[in-house]
Amino acid sequence: MDAVEALTTRVSPLRLGSESPEGAALENILNAGLRAPDHGRLRPWKFLLVRGEARIRFGTVLEEALRRREPTATERVFRAEREKPLRAPLMVVVAASIQDSKVPPIEQQLSAAAAAQNMLIAAHAQGFGGFWRTGAPSYDAYVKEALGLKPADAIVGFLYFGGVATPGPAKQPDPSGVVQEWTGNA
Ligand SMILES: Cc1cc2nc3c(=O)[nH]c(=O)nc-3n(C[C@H](O)[C@H](O)[C@H](O)COP(=O)(O)O)c2cc1C
């Protein structure tokens, strides 16, 4: 698949399979992340790989964080939270490790988000699927600490990668209302 095809056909799979990008495929994904535009060349990124047994340990972290945020939630909800990392063979937590710089923190986060998108595209180009999740755990101090991040660091996404078990819907992008010609004429 060439780059334009990858960029114009990426879609989040509905379900991921157990095949994991490893070796050269994973290296390509991570190298694509490292190609993100980066104001000031700060490299404010952290790509944390969570796979194998570590997914179970990270599930425990997610569950504990939820117990602290919502102590009255049901056991079913706690279990669902704990099992989230098992949805895919590989999770990459993409964070912006905010540097003290004249480059505003938002731009450092945007750079990390660009890295995340590059990784999703690189996975798709190699026949793998990936989807992006955030939610309350992204902003949770307990989760950040467990991942070795600082309170000021920003988790921009939990990227789940695997084979494509159930593809997402093929979409026809609709540019209306998004793409406009600005001419400067009144
Ligand atoms: C920053 C960011 C965070 C997201 N977080 C979630 C999330 O927590 N839960 C969710 O269902 N979708 C989330 N999404 C959206 C999905 O990843 C996905 O893009 C969306 O369902 C549309 O599907 P598509 O990727 O096939 O266009 C997020 C997307 C972005 C860019």
JSON list of C-alpha atoms and ligand atoms in Angstrom, two decimals:
[
{"chain": "A", "resi": 1, "resn": "MET", "atom": "CA", "xyz": [0.00, 0.00, 0.00]},
{"chain": "A", "resi": 2, "resn": "ASP", "atom": "CA", "xyz": [1.47, 3.38, -0.90]},
{"chain": "A", "resi": 3, "resn": "ALA", "atom": "CA", "xyz": [1.44, 6.35, 1.46]},
{"chain": "A", "resi": 4, "resn": "VAL", "atom": "CA", "xyz": [-1.50, 8.16, -0.14]},
{"chain": "A", "resi": 5, "resn": "GLU", "atom": "CA", "xyz": [-3.62, 5.03, -0.08]},
{"chain": "A", "resi": 6, "resn": "ALA", "atom": "CA", "xyz": [-2.74, 4.45, 3.58]},
{"chain": "A", "resi": 7, "resn": "LEU", "atom": "CA", "xyz": [-3.58, 8.04, 4.48]},
{"chain": "A", "resi": 8, "resn": "THR", "atom": "CA", "xyz": [-6.88, 8.06, 2.63]},
{"chain": "A", "resi": 9, "resn": "THR", "atom": "CA", "xyz": [-8.19, 4.65, 3.71]},
{"chain": "A", "resi": 10, "resn": "ARG", "atom": "CA", "xyz": [-7.32, 4.43, 7.41]},
{"chain": "A", "resi": 11, "resn": "VAL", "atom": "CA", "xyz": [-10.24, 3.52, 9.59]},
{"chain": "A", "resi": 12, "resn": "SER", "atom": "CA", "xyz": [-10.55, 2.24, 13.16]},
{"chain": "A", "resi": 13, "resn": "PRO", "atom": "CA", "xyz": [-11.28, -1.50, 13.11]},
{"chain": "A", "resi": 14, "resn": "LEU", "atom": "CA", "xyz": [-14.35, -2.54, 15.08]},
{"chain": "A", "resi": 15, "resn": "ARG", "atom": "CA", "xyz": [-12.43, -5.43, 16.61]},
{"chain": "A", "resi": 16, "resn": "LEU", "atom": "CA", "xyz": [-8.74, -6.24, 16.73]},
{"chain": "A", "resi": 17, "resn": "GLY", "atom": "CA", "xyz": [-7.27, -9.70, 16.31]},
{"chain": "A", "resi": 18, "resn": "SER", "atom": "CA", "xyz": [-4.47, -11.35, 18.26]},
{"chain": "A", "resi": 19, "resn": "GLU", "atom": "CA", "xyz": [-1.79, -10.86, 15.60]},
{"chain": "A", "resi": 20, "resn": "SER", "atom": "CA", "xyz": [0.60, -8.24, 16.97]},
{"chain": "A", "resi": 21, "resn": "PRO", "atom": "CA", "xyz": [2.92, -5.92, 15.09]},
{"chain": "A", "resi": 22, "resn": "GLU", "atom": "CA", "xyz": [6.36, -7.06, 16.20]},
{"chain": "A", "resi": 23, "resn": "GLY", "atom": "CA", "xyz": [9.90, -6.82, 14.85]},
{"chain": "A", "resi": 24, "resn": "ALA", "atom": "CA", "xyz": [10.26, -4.70, 11.71]},
{"chain": "A", "resi": 25, "resn": "ALA", "atom": "CA", "xyz": [6.52, -3.91, 11.62]},
{"chain": "A", "resi": 26, "resn": "LEU", "atom": "CA", "xyz": [6.63, -2.48, 15.15]},
{"chain": "A", "resi": 27, "resn": "GLU", "atom": "CA", "xyz": [9.86, -0.62, 14.41]},
{"chain": "A", "resi": 28, "resn": "ASN", "atom": "CA", "xyz": [8.18, 1.00, 11.41]},
{"chain": "A", "resi": 29, "resn": "ILE", "atom": "CA", "xyz": [5.27, 2.08, 13.57]},
{"chain": "A", "resi": 30, "resn": "LEU", "atom": "CA", "xyz": [7.56, 3.61, 16.20]},
{"chain": "A", "resi": 31, "resn": "ASN", "atom": "CA", "xyz": [9.79, 5.25, 13.59]},
{"chain": "A", "resi": 32, "resn": "ALA", "atom": "CA", "xyz": [6.69, 6.79, 12.01]},
{"chain": "A", "resi": 33, "resn": "GLY", "atom": "CA", "xyz": [5.89, 8.25, 15.43]},
{"chain": "A", "resi": 34, "resn": "LEU", "atom": "CA", "xyz": [9.38, 9.69, 15.66]},
{"chain": "A", "resi": 35, "resn": "ARG", "atom": "CA", "xyz": [8.75, 11.53, 12.38]},
{"chain": "A", "resi": 36, "resn": "ALA", "atom": "CA", "xyz": [6.10, 13.74, 13.94]},
{"chain": "A", "resi": 37, "resn": "PRO", "atom": "CA", "xyz": [6.54, 17.49, 13.43]},
{"chain": "A", "resi": 38, "resn": "ASP", "atom": "CA", "xyz": [8.18, 18.81, 16.57]},
{"chain": "A", "resi": 39, "resn": "HIS", "atom": "CA", "xyz": [8.42, 22.55, 17.27]},
{"chain": "A", "resi": 40, "resn": "GLY", "atom": "CA", "xyz": [11.82, 23.32, 18.77]},
{"chain": "A", "resi": 41, "resn": "ARG", "atom": "CA", "xyz": [13.00, 19.72, 18.28]},
{"chain": "A", "resi": 42, "resn": "LEU", "atom": "CA", "xyz": [12.11, 19.05, 21.88]},
{"chain": "A", "resi": 43, "resn": "ARG", "atom": "CA", "xyz": [11.15, 15.40, 21.28]},
{"chain": "A", "resi": 44, "resn": "PRO", "atom": "CA", "xyz": [8.59, 15.78, 24.04]},
{"chain": "A", "resi": 45, "resn": "TRP", "atom": "CA", "xyz": [7.25, 12.28, 23.40]},
{"chain": "A", "resi": 46, "resn": "LYS", "atom": "CA", "xyz": [7.00, 9.08, 25.37]},
{"chain": "A", "resi": 47, "resn": "PHE", "atom": "CA", "xyz": [5.81, 5.93, 23.62]},
{"chain": "A", "resi": 48, "resn": "LEU", "atom": "CA", "xyz": [5.16, 3.33, 26.32]},
{"chain": "A", "resi": 49, "resn": "LEU", "atom": "CA", "xyz": [4.69, -0.22, 25.02]},
{"chain": "A", "resi": 50, "resn": "VAL", "atom": "CA", "xyz": [2.30, -2.34, 27.04]},
{"chain": "A", "resi": 51, "resn": "ARG", "atom": "CA", "xyz": [2.09, -5.94, 25.83]},
{"chain": "A", "resi": 52, "resn": "GLY", "atom": "CA", "xyz": [2.02, -9.52, 27.05]},
{"chain": "A", "resi": 53, "resn": "GLU", "atom": "CA", "xyz": [1.61, -9.89, 30.81]},
{"chain": "A", "resi": 54, "resn": "ALA", "atom": "CA", "xyz": [2.12, -6.16, 31.31]},
{"chain": "A", "resi": 55, "resn": "ARG", "atom": "CA", "xyz": [-1.39, -5.69, 29.90]},
{"chain": "A", "resi": 56, "resn": "ILE", "atom": "CA", "xyz": [-2.76, -7.52, 32.92]},
{"chain": "A", "resi": 57, "resn": "ARG", "atom": "CA", "xyz": [-0.75, -5.32, 35.27]},
{"chain": "A", "resi": 58, "resn": "PHE", "atom": "CA", "xyz": [-1.89, -2.19, 33.44]},
{"chain": "A", "resi": 59, "resn": "GLY", "atom": "CA", "xyz": [-5.48, -3.42, 33.69]},
{"chain": "A", "resi": 60, "resn": "THR", "atom": "CA", "xyz": [-5.03, -3.54, 37.45]},
{"chain": "A", "resi": 61, "resn": "VAL", "atom": "CA", "xyz": [-3.80, 0.06, 37.36]},
{"chain": "A", "resi": 62, "resn": "LEU", "atom": "CA", "xyz": [-6.85, 1.16, 35.33]},
{"chain": "A", "resi": 63, "resn": "GLU", "atom": "CA", "xyz": [-9.17, -0.64, 37.75]},
{"chain": "A", "resi": 64, "resn": "GLU", "atom": "CA", "xyz": [-7.53, 0.90, 40.83]},
{"chain": "A", "resi": 65, "resn": "ALA", "atom": "CA", "xyz": [-7.69, 4.35, 39.24]},
{"chain": "A", "resi": 66, "resn": "LEU", "atom": "CA", "xyz": [-11.41, 3.86, 38.57]},
{"chain": "A", "resi": 67, "resn": "ARG", "atom": "CA", "xyz": [-11.99, 2.65, 42.14]},
{"chain": "A", "resi": 68, "resn": "ARG", "atom": "CA", "xyz": [-10.45, 5.90, 43.35]},
{"chain": "A", "resi": 69, "resn": "ARG", "atom": "CA", "xyz": [-12.46, 8.07, 40.93]},
{"chain": "A", "resi": 70, "resn": "GLU", "atom": "CA", "xyz": [-15.75, 6.23, 41.28]},
{"chain": "A", "resi": 71, "resn": "PRO", "atom": "CA", "xyz": [-15.74, 4.12, 44.45]},
{"chain": "A", "resi": 72, "resn": "THR", "atom": "CA", "xyz": [-19.42, 3.26, 44.10]},
{"chain": "A", "resi": 73, "resn": "ALA", "atom": "CA", "xyz": [-19.24, 1.82, 40.59]},
{"chain": "A", "resi": 74, "resn": "THR", "atom": "CA", "xyz": [-20.33, -1.81, 40.18]},
{"chain": "A", "resi": 75, "resn": "GLU", "atom": "CA", "xyz": [-17.97, -4.79, 40.09]},
{"chain": "A", "resi": 76, "resn": "ARG", "atom": "CA", "xyz": [-19.02, -5.30, 36.45]},
{"chain": "A", "resi": 77, "resn": "VAL", "atom": "CA", "xyz": [-17.75, -1.83, 35.59]},
{"chain": "A", "resi": 78, "resn": "PHE", "atom": "CA", "xyz": [-14.50, -2.41, 37.49]},
{"chain": "A", "resi": 79, "resn": "ARG", "atom": "CA", "xyz": [-13.97, -5.67, 35.64]},
{"chain": "A", "resi": 80, "resn": "ALA", "atom": "CA", "xyz": [-14.61, -4.06, 32.25]},
{"chain": "A", "resi": 81, "resn": "GLU", "atom": "CA", "xyz": [-12.04, -1.40, 33.08]},
{"chain": "A", "resi": 82, "resn": "ARG", "atom": "CA", "xyz": [-9.50, -4.03, 34.15]},
{"chain": "A", "resi": 83, "resn": "GLU", "atom": "CA", "xyz": [-9.97, -5.94, 30.91]},
{"chain": "A", "resi": 84, "resn": "LYS", "atom": "CA", "xyz": [-9.55, -2.98, 28.57]},
{"chain": "A", "resi": 85, "resn": "PRO", "atom": "CA", "xyz": [-5.85, -3.58, 27.82]},
{"chain": "A", "resi": 86, "resn": "LEU", "atom": "CA", "xyz": [-6.71, -7.15, 26.75]},
{"chain": "A", "resi": 87, "resn": "ARG", "atom": "CA", "xyz": [-8.65, -5.84, 23.75]},
{"chain": "A", "resi": 88, "resn": "ALA", "atom": "CA", "xyz": [-5.45, -5.86, 21.74]},
{"chain": "A", "resi": 89, "resn": "PRO", "atom": "CA", "xyz": [-2.08, -7.62, 21.84]},
{"chain": "A", "resi": 90, "resn": "LEU", "atom": "CA", "xyz": [-0.26, -4.29, 21.97]},
{"chain": "A", "resi": 91, "resn": "MET", "atom": "CA", "xyz": [-1.02, -0.93, 23.49]},
{"chain": "A", "resi": 92, "resn": "VAL", "atom": "CA", "xyz": [1.17, 2.10, 22.96]},
{"chain": "A", "resi": 93, "resn": "VAL", "atom": "CA", "xyz": [0.56, 4.87, 25.45]},
{"chain": "A", "resi": 94, "resn": "VAL", "atom": "CA", "xyz": [1.49, 8.11, 23.72]},
{"chain": "A", "resi": 95, "resn": "ALA", "atom": "CA", "xyz": [2.31, 10.95, 26.07]},
{"chain": "A", "resi": 96, "resn": "ALA", "atom": "CA", "xyz": [3.71, 14.43, 25.81]},
{"chain": "A", "resi": 97, "resn": "SER", "atom": "CA", "xyz": [6.40, 14.84, 28.41]},
{"chain": "A", "resi": 98, "resn": "ILE", "atom": "CA", "xyz": [6.05, 18.57, 28.67]},
{"chain": "A", "resi": 99, "resn": "GLN", "atom": "CA", "xyz": [9.39, 20.40, 28.51]},
{"chain": "A", "resi": 100, "resn": "ASP", "atom": "CA", "xyz": [10.16, 23.75, 30.03]},
{"chain": "A", "resi": 101, "resn": "SER", "atom": "CA", "xyz": [10.42, 25.71, 26.80]},
{"chain": "A", "resi": 102, "resn": "LYS", "atom": "CA", "xyz": [9.13, 28.71, 24.92]},
{"chain": "A", "resi": 103, "resn": "VAL", "atom": "CA", "xyz": [7.18, 26.18, 22.85]},
{"chain": "A", "resi": 104, "resn": "PRO", "atom": "CA", "xyz": [3.75, 26.19, 24.54]},
{"chain": "A", "resi": 105, "resn": "PRO", "atom": "CA", "xyz": [2.61, 22.93, 26.19]},
{"chain": "A", "resi": 106, "resn": "ILE", "atom": "CA", "xyz": [-0.31, 22.69, 23.75]},
{"chain": "A", "resi": 107, "resn": "GLU", "atom": "CA", "xyz": [2.11, 22.52, 20.83]},
{"chain": "A", "resi": 108, "resn": "GLN", "atom": "CA", "xyz": [4.04, 19.76, 22.56]},
{"chain": "A", "resi": 109, "resn": "GLN", "atom": "CA", "xyz": [0.78, 17.85, 22.97]},
{"chain": "A", "resi": 110, "resn": "LEU", "atom": "CA", "xyz": [-0.11, 18.46, 19.34]},
{"chain": "A", "resi": 111, "resn": "SER", "atom": "CA", "xyz": [3.25, 17.02, 18.35]},
{"chain": "A", "resi": 112, "resn": "ALA", "atom": "CA", "xyz": [2.54, 13.89, 20.41]},
{"chain": "A", "resi": 113, "resn": "ALA", "atom": "CA", "xyz": [-0.88, 13.64, 18.77]},
{"chain": "A", "resi": 114, "resn": "ALA", "atom": "CA", "xyz": [0.77, 13.86, 15.35]},
{"chain": "A", "resi": 115, "resn": "ALA", "atom": "CA", "xyz": [3.06, 11.02, 16.43]},
{"chain": "A", "resi": 116, "resn": "ALA", "atom": "CA", "xyz": [0.02, 8.97, 17.43]},
{"chain": "A", "resi": 117, "resn": "GLN", "atom": "CA", "xyz": [-1.63, 9.50, 14.06]},
{"chain": "A", "resi": 118, "resn": "ASN", "atom": "CA", "xyz": [1.59, 8.63, 12.22]},
{"chain": "A", "resi": 119, "resn": "MET", "atom": "CA", "xyz": [1.68, 5.35, 14.16]},
{"chain": "A", "resi": 120, "resn": "LEU", "atom": "CA", "xyz": [-1.93, 4.48, 13.31]},
{"chain": "A", "resi": 121, "resn": "ILE", "atom": "CA", "xyz": [-1.23, 5.13, 9.63]},
{"chain": "A", "resi": 122, "resn": "ALA", "atom": "CA", "xyz": [1.98, 3.08, 9.69]},
{"chain": "A", "resi": 123, "resn": "ALA", "atom": "CA", "xyz": [0.09, 0.17, 11.26]},
{"chain": "A", "resi": 124, "resn": "HIS", "atom": "CA", "xyz": [-2.66, 0.39, 8.64]},
{"chain": "A", "resi": 125, "resn": "ALA", "atom": "CA", "xyz": [-0.12, 0.57, 5.79]},
{"chain": "A", "resi": 126, "resn": "GLN", "atom": "CA", "xyz": [1.33, -2.75, 6.99]},
{"chain": "A", "resi": 127, "resn": "GLY", "atom": "CA", "xyz": [-2.02, -4.52, 7.26]},
{"chain": "A", "resi": 128, "resn": "PHE", "atom": "CA", "xyz": [-2.52, -4.04, 11.00]},
{"chain": "A", "resi": 129, "resn": "GLY", "atom": "CA", "xyz": [-5.30, -2.14, 12.70]},
{"chain": "A", "resi": 130, "resn": "GLY", "atom": "CA", "xyz": [-5.19, 0.43, 15.42]},
{"chain": "A", "resi": 131, "resn": "PHE", "atom": "CA", "xyz": [-7.55, 2.62, 17.34]},
{"chain": "A", "resi": 132, "resn": "TRP", "atom": "CA", "xyz": [-7.16, 5.60, 19.64]},
{"chain": "A", "resi": 133, "resn": "ARG", "atom": "CA", "xyz": [-8.74, 5.85, 23.06]},
{"chain": "A", "resi": 134, "resn": "THR", "atom": "CA", "xyz": [-8.50, 8.41, 25.86]},
{"chain": "A", "resi": 135, "resn": "GLY", "atom": "CA", "xyz": [-11.22, 8.92, 28.47]},
{"chain": "A", "resi": 136, "resn": "ALA", "atom": "CA", "xyz": [-10.78, 9.63, 32.17]},
{"chain": "A", "resi": 137, "resn": "PRO", "atom": "CA", "xyz": [-7.67, 7.43, 32.59]},
{"chain": "A", "resi": 138, "resn": "SER", "atom": "CA", "xyz": [-5.76, 9.83, 30.31]},
{"chain": "A", "resi": 139, "resn": "TYR", "atom": "CA", "xyz": [-6.14, 12.59, 32.86]},
{"chain": "A", "resi": 140, "resn": "ASP", "atom": "CA", "xyz": [-5.79, 10.46, 35.97]},
{"chain": "A", "resi": 141, "resn": "ALA", "atom": "CA", "xyz": [-2.82, 11.22, 38.24]},
{"chain": "A", "resi": 142, "resn": "TYR", "atom": "CA", "xyz": [-2.68, 7.63, 39.54]},
{"chain": "A", "resi": 143, "resn": "VAL", "atom": "CA", "xyz": [-2.45, 6.25, 35.99]},
{"chain": "A", "resi": 144, "resn": "LYS", "atom": "CA", "xyz": [0.26, 8.75, 35.05]},
{"chain": "A", "resi": 145, "resn": "GLU", "atom": "CA", "xyz": [2.31, 7.87, 38.10]},
{"chain": "A", "resi": 146, "resn": "ALA", "atom": "CA", "xyz": [2.00, 4.14, 37.45]},
{"chain": "A", "resi": 147, "resn": "LEU", "atom": "CA", "xyz": [3.29, 4.76, 33.92]},
{"chain": "A", "resi": 148, "resn": "GLY", "atom": "CA", "xyz": [6.25, 6.72, 35.24]},
{"chain": "A", "resi": 149, "resn": "LEU", "atom": "CA", "xyz": [4.93, 10.04, 33.96]},
{"chain": "A", "resi": 150, "resn": "LYS", "atom": "CA", "xyz": [4.96, 13.37, 35.75]},
{"chain": "A", "resi": 151, "resn": "PRO", "atom": "CA", "xyz": [1.72, 15.08, 36.81]},
{"chain": "A", "resi": 152, "resn": "ALA", "atom": "CA", "xyz": [2.26, 17.79, 34.16]},
{"chain": "A", "resi": 153, "resn": "ASP", "atom": "CA", "xyz": [2.77, 15.24, 31.39]},
{"chain": "A", "resi": 154, "resn": "ALA", "atom": "CA", "xyz": [-0.17, 14.66, 29.07]},
{"chain": "A", "resi": 155, "resn": "ILE", "atom": "CA", "xyz": [-1.36, 11.26, 27.93]},
{"chain": "A", "resi": 156, "resn": "VAL", "atom": "CA", "xyz": [-2.65, 12.05, 24.46]},
{"chain": "A", "resi": 157, "resn": "GLY", "atom": "CA", "xyz": [-3.79, 8.54, 23.66]},
{"chain": "A", "resi": 158, "resn": "PHE", "atom": "CA", "xyz": [-3.92, 4.87, 24.41]},
{"chain": "A", "resi": 159, "resn": "LEU", "atom": "CA", "xyz": [-3.31, 3.29, 21.00]},
{"chain": "A", "resi": 160, "resn": "TYR", "atom": "CA", "xyz": [-4.47, -0.29, 20.63]},
{"chain": "A", "resi": 161, "resn": "PHE", "atom": "CA", "xyz": [-2.83, -2.31, 17.85]},
{"chain": "A", "resi": 162, "resn": "GLY", "atom": "CA", "xyz": [-3.47, -5.76, 16.46]},
{"chain": "A", "resi": 163, "resn": "GLY", "atom": "CA", "xyz": [-4.67, -7.64, 13.44]},
{"chain": "A", "resi": 164, "resn": "VAL", "atom": "CA", "xyz": [-7.89, -6.51, 11.82]},
{"chain": "A", "resi": 165, "resn": "ALA", "atom": "CA", "xyz": [-10.53, -8.97, 13.06]},
{"chain": "A", "resi": 166, "resn": "THR", "atom": "CA", "xyz": [-13.54, -6.84, 12.09]},
{"chain": "A", "resi": 167, "resn": "PRO", "atom": "CA", "xyz": [-12.76, -3.93, 9.79]},
{"chain": "A", "resi": 168, "resn": "GLY", "atom": "CA", "xyz": [-14.34, -0.56, 10.36]},
{"chain": "A", "resi": 169, "resn": "PRO", "atom": "CA", "xyz": [-16.81, 0.79, 7.85]},
{"chain": "A", "resi": 170, "resn": "ALA", "atom": "CA", "xyz": [-15.30, 1.97, 4.57]},
{"chain": "A", "resi": 171, "resn": "LYS", "atom": "CA", "xyz": [-16.07, 5.65, 4.63]},
{"chain": "A", "resi": 172, "resn": "GLN", "atom": "CA", "xyz": [-16.47, 8.20, 1.92]},
{"chain": "A", "resi": 173, "resn": "PRO", "atom": "CA", "xyz": [-14.88, 11.34, 3.34]},
{"chain": "A", "resi": 174, "resn": "ASP", "atom": "CA", "xyz": [-17.22, 14.31, 3.05]},
{"chain": "A", "resi": 175, "resn": "PRO", "atom": "CA", "xyz": [-15.34, 17.59, 2.64]},
{"chain": "A", "resi": 176, "resn": "SER", "atom": "CA", "xyz": [-18.46, 19.76, 2.82]},
{"chain": "A", "resi": 177, "resn": "GLY", "atom": "CA", "xyz": [-18.36, 22.26, 5.67]},
{"chain": "A", "resi": 178, "resn": "VAL", "atom": "CA", "xyz": [-14.73, 21.35, 6.32]},
{"chain": "A", "resi": 179, "resn": "VAL", "atom": "CA", "xyz": [-12.83, 22.27, 3.18]},
{"chain": "A", "resi": 180, "resn": "GLN", "atom": "CA", "xyz": [-13.51, 25.78, 1.99]},
{"chain": "A", "resi": 181, "resn": "GLU", "atom": "CA", "xyz": [-11.82, 28.19, -0.37]},
{"chain": "A", "resi": 182, "resn": "TRP", "atom": "CA", "xyz": [-10.87, 31.43, 1.35]},
{"chain": "A", "resi": 183, "resn": "THR", "atom": "CA", "xyz": [-10.23, 34.13, -1.21]},
{"chain": "A", "resi": 184, "resn": "GLY", "atom": "CA", "xyz": [-10.04, 37.25, 0.94]},
{"chain": "A", "resi": 185, "resn": "ASN", "atom": "CA", "xyz": [-12.69, 38.91, -1.26]},
{"chain": "A", "resi": 186, "resn": "ALA", "atom": "CA", "xyz": [-15.70, 40.47, 0.50]},
{"chain": "B", "resi": 1, "resn": "LIG", "atom": "C1", "xyz": [-7.71, 12.37, 20.96]},
{"chain": "B", "resi": 1, "resn": "LIG", "atom": "C2", "xyz": [-8.72, 11.31, 20.62]},
{"chain": "B", "resi": 1, "resn": "LIG", "atom": "C3", "xyz": [-9.29, 10.58, 21.64]},
{"chain": "B", "resi": 1, "resn": "LIG", "atom": "C4", "xyz": [-10.26, 9.63, 21.37]},
{"chain": "B", "resi": 1, "resn": "LIG", "atom": "N1", "xyz": [-10.79, 8.92, 22.41]},
{"chain": "B", "resi": 1, "resn": "LIG", "atom": "C5", "xyz": [-11.77, 8.02, 22.17]},
{"chain": "B", "resi": 1, "resn": "LIG", "atom": "C6", "xyz": [-12.34, 7.28, 23.24]},
{"chain": "B", "resi": 1, "resn": "LIG", "atom": "O1", "xyz": [-11.92, 7.40, 24.40]},
{"chain": "B", "resi": 1, "resn": "LIG", "atom": "N2", "xyz": [-13.35, 6.44, 22.96]},
{"chain": "B", "resi": 1, "resn": "LIG", "atom": "C7", "xyz": [-13.82, 6.27, 21.67]},
{"chain": "B", "resi": 1, "resn": "LIG", "atom": "O2", "xyz": [-14.76, 5.51, 21.47]},
{"chain": "B", "resi": 1, "resn": "LIG", "atom": "N3", "xyz": [-13.26, 6.93, 20.64]},
{"chain": "B", "resi": 1, "resn": "LIG", "atom": "C8", "xyz": [-12.25, 7.80, 20.85]},
{"chain": "B", "resi": 1, "resn": "LIG", "atom": "N4", "xyz": [-11.69, 8.49, 19.82]},
{"chain": "B", "resi": 1, "resn": "LIG", "atom": "C9", "xyz": [-12.22, 8.30, 18.45]},
{"chain": "B", "resi": 1, "resn": "LIG", "atom": "C10", "xyz": [-11.81, 6.99, 17.79]},
{"chain": "B", "resi": 1, "resn": "LIG", "atom": "O3", "xyz": [-10.44, 6.74, 17.97]},
{"chain": "B", "resi": 1, "resn": "LIG", "atom": "C11", "xyz": [-12.12, 7.00, 16.28]},
{"chain": "B", "resi": 1, "resn": "LIG", "atom": "O4", "xyz": [-11.31, 7.95, 15.62]},
{"chain": "B", "resi": 1, "resn": "LIG", "atom": "C12", "xyz": [-13.56, 7.31, 15.99]},
{"chain": "B", "resi": 1, "resn": "LIG", "atom": "O5", "xyz": [-14.35, 6.30, 16.55]},
{"chain": "B", "resi": 1, "resn": "LIG", "atom": "C13", "xyz": [-13.85, 7.42, 14.49]},
{"chain": "B", "resi": 1, "resn": "LIG", "atom": "O6", "xyz": [-13.46, 6.27, 13.83]},
{"chain": "B", "resi": 1, "resn": "LIG", "atom": "P1", "xyz": [-12.39, 6.31, 12.65]},
{"chain": "B", "resi": 1, "resn": "LIG", "atom": "O7", "xyz": [-11.04, 6.39, 13.28]},
{"chain": "B", "resi": 1, "resn": "LIG", "atom": "O8", "xyz": [-12.62, 5.04, 11.91]},
{"chain": "B", "resi": 1, "resn": "LIG", "atom": "O9", "xyz": [-12.69, 7.51, 11.82]},
{"chain": "B", "resi": 1, "resn": "LIG", "atom": "C14", "xyz": [-10.68, 9.40, 20.04]},
{"chain": "B", "resi": 1, "resn": "LIG", "atom": "C15", "xyz": [-10.05, 10.11, 19.00]},
{"chain": "B", "resi": 1, "resn": "LIG", "atom": "C16", "xyz": [-9.10, 11.06, 19.29]},
{"chain": "B", "resi": 1, "resn": "LIG", "atom": "C17", "xyz": [-8.44, 11.82, 18.16]}
]
